[in-house]
Amino acid sequence: MRQSRRCSRSGCAQPAAATLTYVYAESTAVVGPLATFSEPHSYDLCEFHAERLTVPRGWEVVRHEIDLDDVGPTGDDLLALADAVREAARPEPPRDPLDDGRGTRRGHLRVLPDLP
């Protein structure tokens, strides 16, 4: 489902198709796919204004591909998300009953003492 935001340019009532963000430290304007949410320091642009954006002399424009037919997450995206949620919800595996606990643990690794 496409979002119903409008172009930020004055007098333009076209639907937004891209998001413009400035990286002032690098003198760069980035035009990319429409952001999921409207951000305070970015601007929504229609296709016409996104393609014709100009910047001050010495600045660079970085354009990322804009897919106007993108209708949101695909079935594969949703399955990958569901798999990630299932993986995160799995309980920890049971402890090895033969582990006497004499090693030093570092996260999921165990450093074993030297054997005589």
PDB file of C-alpha atoms in Angstrom:
ATOM      1  CA  MET A   1       0.000   0.000   0.000  1.00  0.00           C
ATOM      2  CA  ARG A   2       1.465   3.360  -1.058  1.00  0.00           C
ATOM      3  CA  GLN A   3       1.640   6.122   1.467  1.00  0.00           C
ATOM      4  CA  SER A   4      -0.589   9.136   1.023  1.00  0.00           C
ATOM      5  CA  ARG A   5       1.986  11.854   1.776  1.00  0.00           C
ATOM      6  CA  ARG A   6       2.329  14.749  -0.657  1.00  0.00           C
ATOM      7  CA  CYS A   7       5.358  16.432  -2.213  1.00  0.00           C
ATOM      8  CA  SER A   8       7.003  18.989   0.108  1.00  0.00           C
ATOM      9  CA  ARG A   9       7.593  21.512  -2.692  1.00  0.00           C
ATOM     10  CA  SER A  10       5.399  24.613  -2.488  1.00  0.00           C
ATOM     11  CA  GLY A  11       2.366  24.431  -4.736  1.00  0.00           C
ATOM     12  CA  CYS A  12       2.864  20.776  -5.659  1.00  0.00           C
ATOM     13  CA  ALA A  13      -0.011  18.448  -4.816  1.00  0.00           C
ATOM     14  CA  GLN A  14       1.482  15.303  -6.361  1.00  0.00           C
ATOM     15  CA  PRO A  15       1.960  12.201  -4.179  1.00  0.00           C
ATOM     16  CA  ALA A  16       5.426  11.761  -2.687  1.00  0.00           C
ATOM     17  CA  ALA A  17       7.640   9.169  -4.378  1.00  0.00           C
ATOM     18  CA  ALA A  18      11.059   9.884  -2.835  1.00  0.00           C
ATOM     19  CA  THR A  19      12.697  11.278   0.281  1.00  0.00           C
ATOM     20  CA  LEU A  20      15.366  13.977   0.206  1.00  0.00           C
ATOM     21  CA  THR A  21      17.874  14.207   3.055  1.00  0.00           C
ATOM     22  CA  TYR A  22      20.812  16.585   3.366  1.00  0.00           C
ATOM     23  CA  VAL A  23      24.197  15.558   4.785  1.00  0.00           C
ATOM     24  CA  TYR A  24      25.560  18.999   5.548  1.00  0.00           C
ATOM     25  CA  ALA A  25      28.948  17.792   6.820  1.00  0.00           C
ATOM     26  CA  GLU A  26      29.633  16.218   3.406  1.00  0.00           C
ATOM     27  CA  SER A  27      27.823  18.816   1.250  1.00  0.00           C
ATOM     28  CA  THR A  28      25.606  16.075  -0.112  1.00  0.00           C
ATOM     29  CA  ALA A  29      21.914  15.713  -0.903  1.00  0.00           C
ATOM     30  CA  VAL A  30      20.589  12.154  -0.876  1.00  0.00           C
ATOM     31  CA  VAL A  31      17.457  11.276  -2.850  1.00  0.00           C
ATOM     32  CA  GLY A  32      16.136   7.790  -2.192  1.00  0.00           C
ATOM     33  CA  PRO A  33      12.977   5.724  -1.865  1.00  0.00           C
ATOM     34  CA  LEU A  34      10.129   7.217   0.114  1.00  0.00           C
ATOM     35  CA  ALA A  35      10.836   6.817   3.822  1.00  0.00           C
ATOM     36  CA  THR A  36       8.385   4.781   5.867  1.00  0.00           C
ATOM     37  CA  PHE A  37       7.706   7.727   8.159  1.00  0.00           C
ATOM     38  CA  SER A  38       7.952  11.464   7.644  1.00  0.00           C
ATOM     39  CA  GLU A  39      11.096  12.675   9.404  1.00  0.00           C
ATOM     40  CA  PRO A  40      11.588  16.261  10.640  1.00  0.00           C
ATOM     41  CA  HIS A  41      14.852  16.859   8.703  1.00  0.00           C
ATOM     42  CA  SER A  42      13.907  15.186   5.428  1.00  0.00           C
ATOM     43  CA  TYR A  43      11.618  16.172   2.608  1.00  0.00           C
ATOM     44  CA  ASP A  44       9.145  14.109   0.591  1.00  0.00           C
ATOM     45  CA  LEU A  45       9.319  14.750  -3.149  1.00  0.00           C
ATOM     46  CA  CYS A  46       7.146  13.675  -6.068  1.00  0.00           C
ATOM     47  CA  GLU A  47       8.787  11.856  -8.977  1.00  0.00           C
ATOM     48  CA  PHE A  48       9.045  15.078 -11.034  1.00  0.00           C
ATOM     49  CA  HIS A  49      10.834  17.074  -8.324  1.00  0.00           C
ATOM     50  CA  ALA A  50      13.045  14.146  -7.249  1.00  0.00           C
ATOM     51  CA  GLU A  51      14.388  13.735 -10.803  1.00  0.00           C
ATOM     52  CA  ARG A  52      15.001  17.464 -11.324  1.00  0.00           C
ATOM     53  CA  LEU A  53      16.578  18.310  -7.971  1.00  0.00           C
ATOM     54  CA  THR A  54      19.541  20.660  -8.218  1.00  0.00           C
ATOM     55  CA  VAL A  55      22.013  21.534  -5.467  1.00  0.00           C
ATOM     56  CA  PRO A  56      24.398  24.449  -4.851  1.00  0.00           C
ATOM     57  CA  ARG A  57      27.748  24.521  -6.640  1.00  0.00           C
ATOM     58  CA  GLY A  58      30.229  22.260  -4.848  1.00  0.00           C
ATOM     59  CA  TRP A  59      27.525  19.958  -3.517  1.00  0.00           C
ATOM     60  CA  GLU A  60      26.916  16.400  -4.687  1.00  0.00           C
ATOM     61  CA  VAL A  61      23.623  14.595  -5.292  1.00  0.00           C
ATOM     62  CA  VAL A  62      23.453  10.886  -4.459  1.00  0.00           C
ATOM     63  CA  ARG A  63      20.460   9.212  -6.079  1.00  0.00           C
ATOM     64  CA  HIS A  64      19.298   5.791  -4.989  1.00  0.00           C
ATOM     65  CA  GLU A  65      16.988   3.809  -7.222  1.00  0.00           C
ATOM     66  CA  ILE A  66      13.331   4.591  -6.610  1.00  0.00           C
ATOM     67  CA  ASP A  67      10.885   1.750  -7.314  1.00  0.00           C
ATOM     68  CA  LEU A  68       7.539   3.386  -7.970  1.00  0.00           C
ATOM     69  CA  ASP A  69       5.846  -0.021  -8.168  1.00  0.00           C
ATOM     70  CA  ASP A  70       6.955  -1.003  -4.664  1.00  0.00           C
ATOM     71  CA  VAL A  71       3.823  -1.958  -2.770  1.00  0.00           C
ATOM     72  CA  GLY A  72       5.496  -2.848   0.514  1.00  0.00           C
ATOM     73  CA  PRO A  73       6.905  -6.030   1.989  1.00  0.00           C
ATOM     74  CA  THR A  74       6.790  -9.180  -0.107  1.00  0.00           C
ATOM     75  CA  GLY A  75       5.838 -12.619   1.145  1.00  0.00           C
ATOM     76  CA  ASP A  76       9.549 -13.461   1.413  1.00  0.00           C
ATOM     77  CA  ASP A  77      10.148 -10.379   3.589  1.00  0.00           C
ATOM     78  CA  LEU A  78       7.330 -11.367   5.925  1.00  0.00           C
ATOM     79  CA  LEU A  79       8.570 -14.974   6.156  1.00  0.00           C
ATOM     80  CA  ALA A  80      12.100 -13.771   6.959  1.00  0.00           C
ATOM     81  CA  LEU A  81      10.705 -11.524   9.685  1.00  0.00           C
ATOM     82  CA  ALA A  82       8.643 -14.377  11.143  1.00  0.00           C
ATOM     83  CA  ASP A  83      11.723 -16.665  11.131  1.00  0.00           C
ATOM     84  CA  ALA A  84      13.776 -14.000  12.942  1.00  0.00           C
ATOM     85  CA  VAL A  85      11.077 -13.598  15.596  1.00  0.00           C
ATOM     86  CA  ARG A  86      10.866 -17.373  16.100  1.00  0.00           C
ATOM     87  CA  GLU A  87      14.655 -17.616  16.414  1.00  0.00           C
ATOM     88  CA  ALA A  88      14.753 -14.838  19.017  1.00  0.00           C
ATOM     89  CA  ALA A  89      11.975 -16.500  21.033  1.00  0.00           C
ATOM     90  CA  ARG A  90      13.657 -19.906  21.238  1.00  0.00           C
ATOM     91  CA  PRO A  91      14.665 -20.884  24.784  1.00  0.00           C
ATOM     92  CA  GLU A  92      18.326 -21.428  25.550  1.00  0.00           C
ATOM     93  CA  PRO A  93      19.467 -25.011  25.005  1.00  0.00           C
ATOM     94  CA  PRO A  94      19.770 -27.072  28.207  1.00  0.00           C
ATOM     95  CA  ARG A  95      23.170 -27.145  29.879  1.00  0.00           C
ATOM     96  CA  ASP A  96      25.417 -30.133  29.361  1.00  0.00           C
ATOM     97  CA  PRO A  97      25.156 -32.304  32.516  1.00  0.00           C
ATOM     98  CA  LEU A  98      28.815 -33.394  32.056  1.00  0.00           C
ATOM     99  CA  ASP A  99      30.012 -29.787  32.286  1.00  0.00           C
ATOM    100  CA  ASP A 100      31.618 -29.400  35.705  1.00  0.00           C
ATOM    101  CA  GLY A 101      31.888 -25.624  35.332  1.00  0.00           C
ATOM    102  CA  ARG A 102      35.668 -25.438  35.860  1.00  0.00           C
ATOM    103  CA  GLY A 103      36.330 -23.481  32.653  1.00  0.00           C
ATOM    104  CA  THR A 104      36.192 -19.714  32.252  1.00  0.00           C
ATOM    105  CA  ARG A 105      33.182 -18.482  30.262  1.00  0.00           C
ATOM    106  CA  ARG A 106      33.407 -15.682  27.704  1.00  0.00           C
ATOM    107  CA  GLY A 107      29.944 -15.241  26.227  1.00  0.00           C
ATOM    108  CA  HIS A 108      29.083 -18.478  24.472  1.00  0.00           C
ATOM    109  CA  LEU A 109      32.713 -19.756  24.552  1.00  0.00           C
ATOM    110  CA  ARG A 110      34.479 -21.582  27.359  1.00  0.00           C
ATOM    111  CA  VAL A 111      38.236 -21.531  27.983  1.00  0.00           C
ATOM    112  CA  LEU A 112      39.283 -24.871  29.450  1.00  0.00           C
ATOM    113  CA  PRO A 113      42.213 -25.213  31.845  1.00  0.00           C
ATOM    114  CA  ASP A 114      45.357 -27.000  30.643  1.00  0.00           C
ATOM    115  CA  LEU A 115      45.322 -30.731  31.363  1.00  0.00           C
ATOM    116  CA  PRO A 116      48.320 -32.162  33.230  1.00  0.00           C
TER     117      PRO A 116
END
